[in-house]
mmCIF file with all atom_site columns, C-alpha atoms in Angstrom:
data_model
loop_
_atom_site.group_PDB
_atom_site.id
_atom_site.type_symbol
_atom_site.label_atom_id
_atom_site.label_alt_id
_atom_site.label_comp_id
_atom_site.label_asym_id
_atom_site.label_entity_id
_atom_site.label_seq_id
_atom_site.pdbx_PDB_ins_code
_atom_site.Cartn_x
_atom_site.Cartn_y
_atom_site.Cartn_z
_atom_site.occupancy
_atom_site.B_iso_or_equiv
_atom_site.pdbx_formal_charge
_atom_site.auth_seq_id
_atom_site.auth_comp_id
_atom_site.auth_asym_id
_atom_site.auth_atom_id
_atom_site.pdbx_PDB_model_num
ATOM 1   C CA . UNK A 1 1   ? 0.000  0.000  0.000   1.00 0.00 ? 1   UNK A CA 1
ATOM 2   C CA . UNK A 1 2   ? 1.438  3.348  -1.045  1.00 0.00 ? 2   UNK A CA 1
ATOM 3   C CA . UNK A 1 3   ? 0.437  6.782  0.112   1.00 0.00 ? 3   UNK A CA 1
ATOM 4   C CA . UNK A 1 4   ? 0.369  9.718  -2.236  1.00 0.00 ? 4   UNK A CA 1
ATOM 5   C CA . UNK A 1 5   ? 2.404  12.746 -1.307  1.00 0.00 ? 5   UNK A CA 1
ATOM 6   C CA . UNK A 1 6   ? 1.306  16.048 -2.836  1.00 0.00 ? 6   UNK A CA 1
ATOM 7   C CA . UNK A 1 7   ? 4.080  17.758 -4.746  1.00 0.00 ? 7   UNK A CA 1
ATOM 8   C CA . UNK A 1 8   ? 5.481  21.029 -3.500  1.00 0.00 ? 8   UNK A CA 1
ATOM 9   C CA . UNK A 1 9   ? 7.572  23.288 -5.703  1.00 0.00 ? 9   UNK A CA 1
ATOM 10  C CA . UNK A 1 10  ? 10.109 25.731 -4.332  1.00 0.00 ? 10  UNK A CA 1
ATOM 11  C CA . UNK A 1 11  ? 11.446 28.215 -6.881  1.00 0.00 ? 11  UNK A CA 1
ATOM 12  C CA . UNK A 1 12  ? 14.357 30.575 -6.384  1.00 0.00 ? 12  UNK A CA 1
ATOM 13  C CA . UNK A 1 13  ? 17.290 32.323 -8.007  1.00 0.00 ? 13  UNK A CA 1
ATOM 14  C CA . UNK A 1 14  ? 20.917 31.693 -7.217  1.00 0.00 ? 14  UNK A CA 1
ATOM 15  C CA . UNK A 1 15  ? 23.122 33.893 -9.336  1.00 0.00 ? 15  UNK A CA 1
ATOM 16  C CA . UNK A 1 16  ? 21.864 33.548 -12.916 1.00 0.00 ? 16  UNK A CA 1
ATOM 17  C CA . UNK A 1 17  ? 20.229 30.154 -12.207 1.00 0.00 ? 17  UNK A CA 1
ATOM 18  C CA . UNK A 1 18  ? 16.597 29.361 -11.603 1.00 0.00 ? 18  UNK A CA 1
ATOM 19  C CA . UNK A 1 19  ? 16.388 26.577 -9.026  1.00 0.00 ? 19  UNK A CA 1
ATOM 20  C CA . UNK A 1 20  ? 13.260 24.414 -8.868  1.00 0.00 ? 20  UNK A CA 1
ATOM 21  C CA . UNK A 1 21  ? 13.194 22.061 -5.871  1.00 0.00 ? 21  UNK A CA 1
ATOM 22  C CA . UNK A 1 22  ? 10.495 19.413 -6.103  1.00 0.00 ? 22  UNK A CA 1
ATOM 23  C CA . UNK A 1 23  ? 9.225  17.456 -3.116  1.00 0.00 ? 23  UNK A CA 1
ATOM 24  C CA . UNK A 1 24  ? 6.665  14.633 -3.237  1.00 0.00 ? 24  UNK A CA 1
ATOM 25  C CA . UNK A 1 25  ? 4.976  12.841 -6.135  1.00 0.00 ? 25  UNK A CA 1
ATOM 26  C CA . UNK A 1 26  ? 5.758  14.264 -9.600  1.00 0.00 ? 26  UNK A CA 1
ATOM 27  C CA . UNK A 1 27  ? 2.864  12.696 -11.470 1.00 0.00 ? 27  UNK A CA 1
ATOM 28  C CA . UNK A 1 28  ? -0.208 13.409 -13.569 1.00 0.00 ? 28  UNK A CA 1
ATOM 29  C CA . UNK A 1 29  ? -1.775 15.409 -10.757 1.00 0.00 ? 29  UNK A CA 1
ATOM 30  C CA . UNK A 1 30  ? 1.170  17.803 -10.401 1.00 0.00 ? 30  UNK A CA 1
ATOM 31  C CA . UNK A 1 31  ? 2.792  17.865 -13.853 1.00 0.00 ? 31  UNK A CA 1
ATOM 32  C CA . UNK A 1 32  ? 0.846  20.810 -15.291 1.00 0.00 ? 32  UNK A CA 1
ATOM 33  C CA . UNK A 1 33  ? 1.585  22.985 -12.262 1.00 0.00 ? 33  UNK A CA 1
ATOM 34  C CA . UNK A 1 34  ? 5.315  22.218 -12.469 1.00 0.00 ? 34  UNK A CA 1
ATOM 35  C CA . UNK A 1 35  ? 5.342  22.997 -16.200 1.00 0.00 ? 35  UNK A CA 1
ATOM 36  C CA . UNK A 1 36  ? 3.482  26.291 -15.756 1.00 0.00 ? 36  UNK A CA 1
ATOM 37  C CA . UNK A 1 37  ? 5.358  27.588 -12.720 1.00 0.00 ? 37  UNK A CA 1
ATOM 38  C CA . UNK A 1 38  ? 8.832  26.662 -13.959 1.00 0.00 ? 38  UNK A CA 1
ATOM 39  C CA . UNK A 1 39  ? 8.126  28.022 -17.461 1.00 0.00 ? 39  UNK A CA 1
ATOM 40  C CA . UNK A 1 40  ? 7.132  31.395 -15.957 1.00 0.00 ? 40  UNK A CA 1
ATOM 41  C CA . UNK A 1 41  ? 10.273 31.423 -13.802 1.00 0.00 ? 41  UNK A CA 1
ATOM 42  C CA . UNK A 1 42  ? 12.478 30.937 -16.880 1.00 0.00 ? 42  UNK A CA 1
ATOM 43  C CA . UNK A 1 43  ? 11.686 34.524 -17.899 1.00 0.00 ? 43  UNK A CA 1
ATOM 44  C CA . UNK A 1 44  ? 13.843 35.693 -14.974 1.00 0.00 ? 44  UNK A CA 1
ATOM 45  C CA . UNK A 1 45  ? 17.150 34.912 -16.685 1.00 0.00 ? 45  UNK A CA 1
ATOM 46  C CA . UNK A 1 46  ? 18.425 35.037 -20.245 1.00 0.00 ? 46  UNK A CA 1
ATOM 47  C CA . UNK A 1 47  ? 19.615 32.699 -21.478 1.00 0.00 ? 47  UNK A CA 1
ATOM 48  C CA . UNK A 1 48  ? 17.662 30.468 -19.109 1.00 0.00 ? 48  UNK A CA 1
ATOM 49  C CA . UNK A 1 49  ? 19.803 28.417 -16.726 1.00 0.00 ? 49  UNK A CA 1
ATOM 50  C CA . UNK A 1 50  ? 17.700 25.893 -14.832 1.00 0.00 ? 50  UNK A CA 1
ATOM 51  C CA . UNK A 1 51  ? 18.435 23.355 -12.122 1.00 0.00 ? 51  UNK A CA 1
ATOM 52  C CA . UNK A 1 52  ? 15.629 20.973 -11.205 1.00 0.00 ? 52  UNK A CA 1
ATOM 53  C CA . UNK A 1 53  ? 16.416 19.330 -7.881  1.00 0.00 ? 53  UNK A CA 1
ATOM 54  C CA . UNK A 1 54  ? 14.577 16.019 -7.603  1.00 0.00 ? 54  UNK A CA 1
ATOM 55  C CA . UNK A 1 55  ? 16.263 14.716 -4.444  1.00 0.00 ? 55  UNK A CA 1
ATOM 56  C CA . UNK A 1 56  ? 12.975 14.748 -2.520  1.00 0.00 ? 56  UNK A CA 1
ATOM 57  C CA . UNK A 1 57  ? 10.801 13.365 -5.339  1.00 0.00 ? 57  UNK A CA 1
ATOM 58  C CA . UNK A 1 58  ? 9.335  10.065 -4.224  1.00 0.00 ? 58  UNK A CA 1
ATOM 59  C CA . UNK A 1 59  ? 7.515  9.139  -7.450  1.00 0.00 ? 59  UNK A CA 1
ATOM 60  C CA . UNK A 1 60  ? 7.887  10.313 -11.047 1.00 0.00 ? 60  UNK A CA 1
ATOM 61  C CA . UNK A 1 61  ? 5.573  8.974  -13.737 1.00 0.00 ? 61  UNK A CA 1
ATOM 62  C CA . UNK A 1 62  ? 5.334  9.497  -17.494 1.00 0.00 ? 62  UNK A CA 1
ATOM 63  C CA . UNK A 1 63  ? 3.577  12.846 -16.980 1.00 0.00 ? 63  UNK A CA 1
ATOM 64  C CA . UNK A 1 64  ? 6.523  14.088 -14.934 1.00 0.00 ? 64  UNK A CA 1
ATOM 65  C CA . UNK A 1 65  ? 8.982  12.829 -17.534 1.00 0.00 ? 65  UNK A CA 1
ATOM 66  C CA . UNK A 1 66  ? 7.011  14.575 -20.257 1.00 0.00 ? 66  UNK A CA 1
ATOM 67  C CA . UNK A 1 67  ? 7.227  17.892 -18.396 1.00 0.00 ? 67  UNK A CA 1
ATOM 68  C CA . UNK A 1 68  ? 10.988 17.495 -17.943 1.00 0.00 ? 68  UNK A CA 1
ATOM 69  C CA . UNK A 1 69  ? 11.443 16.845 -21.680 1.00 0.00 ? 69  UNK A CA 1
ATOM 70  C CA . UNK A 1 70  ? 9.234  19.873 -22.457 1.00 0.00 ? 70  UNK A CA 1
ATOM 71  C CA . UNK A 1 71  ? 11.291 22.101 -20.138 1.00 0.00 ? 71  UNK A CA 1
ATOM 72  C CA . UNK A 1 72  ? 14.557 20.796 -21.592 1.00 0.00 ? 72  UNK A CA 1
ATOM 73  C CA . UNK A 1 73  ? 13.392 21.664 -25.113 1.00 0.00 ? 73  UNK A CA 1
ATOM 74  C CA . UNK A 1 74  ? 12.159 25.116 -24.035 1.00 0.00 ? 74  UNK A CA 1
ATOM 75  C CA . UNK A 1 75  ? 15.433 25.928 -22.247 1.00 0.00 ? 75  UNK A CA 1
ATOM 76  C CA . UNK A 1 76  ? 17.722 24.716 -25.031 1.00 0.00 ? 76  UNK A CA 1
ATOM 77  C CA . UNK A 1 77  ? 15.618 26.439 -27.730 1.00 0.00 ? 77  UNK A CA 1
ATOM 78  C CA . UNK A 1 78  ? 16.296 29.707 -25.868 1.00 0.00 ? 78  UNK A CA 1
ATOM 79  C CA . UNK A 1 79  ? 20.037 29.019 -25.774 1.00 0.00 ? 79  UNK A CA 1
ATOM 80  C CA . UNK A 1 80  ? 20.081 27.944 -22.128 1.00 0.00 ? 80  UNK A CA 1
ATOM 81  C CA . UNK A 1 81  ? 20.946 24.843 -20.119 1.00 0.00 ? 81  UNK A CA 1
ATOM 82  C CA . UNK A 1 82  ? 18.965 22.557 -17.836 1.00 0.00 ? 82  UNK A CA 1
ATOM 83  C CA . UNK A 1 83  ? 20.584 20.291 -15.270 1.00 0.00 ? 83  UNK A CA 1
ATOM 84  C CA . UNK A 1 84  ? 18.743 17.737 -13.152 1.00 0.00 ? 84  UNK A CA 1
ATOM 85  C CA . UNK A 1 85  ? 20.038 16.839 -9.725  1.00 0.00 ? 85  UNK A CA 1
ATOM 86  C CA . UNK A 1 86  ? 19.463 14.418 -6.904  1.00 0.00 ? 86  UNK A CA 1
ATOM 87  C CA . UNK A 1 87  ? 17.867 11.524 -8.760  1.00 0.00 ? 87  UNK A CA 1
ATOM 88  C CA . UNK A 1 88  ? 17.577 8.581  -6.421  1.00 0.00 ? 88  UNK A CA 1
ATOM 89  C CA . UNK A 1 89  ? 15.772 5.295  -5.942  1.00 0.00 ? 89  UNK A CA 1
ATOM 90  C CA . UNK A 1 90  ? 12.856 4.692  -8.263  1.00 0.00 ? 90  UNK A CA 1
ATOM 91  C CA . UNK A 1 91  ? 13.402 7.950  -10.161 1.00 0.00 ? 91  UNK A CA 1
ATOM 92  C CA . UNK A 1 92  ? 16.990 7.027  -10.971 1.00 0.00 ? 92  UNK A CA 1
ATOM 93  C CA . UNK A 1 93  ? 15.839 3.588  -12.132 1.00 0.00 ? 93  UNK A CA 1
ATOM 94  C CA . UNK A 1 94  ? 13.089 5.132  -14.284 1.00 0.00 ? 94  UNK A CA 1
ATOM 95  C CA . UNK A 1 95  ? 15.601 7.409  -16.016 1.00 0.00 ? 95  UNK A CA 1
ATOM 96  C CA . UNK A 1 96  ? 17.897 4.447  -16.676 1.00 0.00 ? 96  UNK A CA 1
ATOM 97  C CA . UNK A 1 97  ? 15.228 2.173  -18.185 1.00 0.00 ? 97  UNK A CA 1
ATOM 98  C CA . UNK A 1 98  ? 13.847 4.968  -20.394 1.00 0.00 ? 98  UNK A CA 1
ATOM 99  C CA . UNK A 1 99  ? 17.376 6.068  -21.446 1.00 0.00 ? 99  UNK A CA 1
ATOM 100 C CA . UNK A 1 100 ? 16.568 9.601  -20.302 1.00 0.00 ? 100 UNK A CA 1
ATOM 101 C CA . UNK A 1 101 ? 19.742 9.449  -18.221 1.00 0.00 ? 101 UNK A CA 1
ATOM 102 C CA . UNK A 1 102 ? 21.512 9.826  -21.608 1.00 0.00 ? 102 UNK A CA 1
ATOM 103 C CA . UNK A 1 103 ? 19.255 12.716 -22.720 1.00 0.00 ? 103 UNK A CA 1
ATOM 104 C CA . UNK A 1 104 ? 19.535 14.888 -19.595 1.00 0.00 ? 104 UNK A CA 1
ATOM 105 C CA . UNK A 1 105 ? 22.608 16.327 -17.900 1.00 0.00 ? 105 UNK A CA 1
ATOM 106 C CA . UNK A 1 106 ? 22.307 14.915 -14.375 1.00 0.00 ? 106 UNK A CA 1
ATOM 107 C CA . UNK A 1 107 ? 24.392 15.875 -11.343 1.00 0.00 ? 107 UNK A CA 1
ATOM 108 C CA . UNK A 1 108 ? 24.389 14.135 -7.974  1.00 0.00 ? 108 UNK A CA 1
ATOM 109 C CA . UNK A 1 109 ? 23.489 17.273 -5.989  1.00 0.00 ? 109 UNK A CA 1
ATOM 110 C CA . UNK A 1 110 ? 21.833 20.622 -6.649  1.00 0.00 ? 110 UNK A CA 1
ATOM 111 C CA . UNK A 1 111 ? 24.934 22.342 -5.274  1.00 0.00 ? 111 UNK A CA 1
ATOM 112 C CA . UNK A 1 112 ? 27.136 20.758 -7.969  1.00 0.00 ? 112 UNK A CA 1
ATOM 113 C CA . UNK A 1 113 ? 24.649 21.672 -10.703 1.00 0.00 ? 113 UNK A CA 1
ATOM 114 C CA . UNK A 1 114 ? 24.354 25.271 -9.485  1.00 0.00 ? 114 UNK A CA 1
ATOM 115 C CA . UNK A 1 115 ? 28.136 25.637 -9.213  1.00 0.00 ? 115 UNK A CA 1
ATOM 116 C CA . UNK A 1 116 ? 28.563 24.349 -12.773 1.00 0.00 ? 116 UNK A CA 1
ATOM 117 C CA . UNK A 1 117 ? 26.043 26.789 -14.219 1.00 0.00 ? 117 UNK A CA 1
ATOM 118 C CA . UNK A 1 118 ? 27.465 29.682 -12.187 1.00 0.00 ? 118 UNK A CA 1
ATOM 119 C CA . UNK A 1 119 ? 31.029 29.179 -13.474 1.00 0.00 ? 119 UNK A CA 1
ATOM 120 C CA . UNK A 1 120 ? 32.264 32.255 -15.347 1.00 0.00 ? 120 UNK A CA 1
ATOM 121 C CA . UNK A 1 121 ? 32.392 31.654 -19.072 1.00 0.00 ? 121 UNK A CA 1
ATOM 122 C CA . UNK A 1 122 ? 30.219 28.550 -18.825 1.00 0.00 ? 122 UNK A CA 1
ATOM 123 C CA . UNK A 1 123 ? 27.974 29.449 -21.690 1.00 0.00 ? 123 UNK A CA 1
ATOM 124 C CA . UNK A 1 124 ? 25.468 27.043 -23.171 1.00 0.00 ? 124 UNK A CA 1
ATOM 125 C CA . UNK A 1 125 ? 26.699 24.985 -26.105 1.00 0.00 ? 125 UNK A CA 1
ATOM 126 C CA . UNK A 1 126 ? 26.088 26.475 -29.538 1.00 0.00 ? 126 UNK A CA 1
ATOM 127 C CA . UNK A 1 127 ? 23.219 24.643 -31.192 1.00 0.00 ? 127 UNK A CA 1
ATOM 128 C CA . UNK A 1 128 ? 22.632 26.806 -34.258 1.00 0.00 ? 128 UNK A CA 1
#
């Protein structure tokens, strides 16, 4: 028997990076809110630099994965970078079996991801 845990989203800025910390179940019930709130926050920096910290995410389903792919495409289309951090347990396994661990740049902690994006001269890769 599993208990559902409502997702909470904490958004903030650290240097030029938008940090989205997710806690709880990232699923169909919360995916649209994550997409909408994080997309609005991306307007705070140009090019958008985004860290999504998933250390406290207990469940991620296909709806959550879809939102992450959407955000990745939105960020890279604007010349920015998105790093995921803190994947563990079932989420880490889900990324491995879907091969999304090859698609996303993943760091072990939010602090490492933030430090990488805050490095001087660390511009997004040219995709044009």
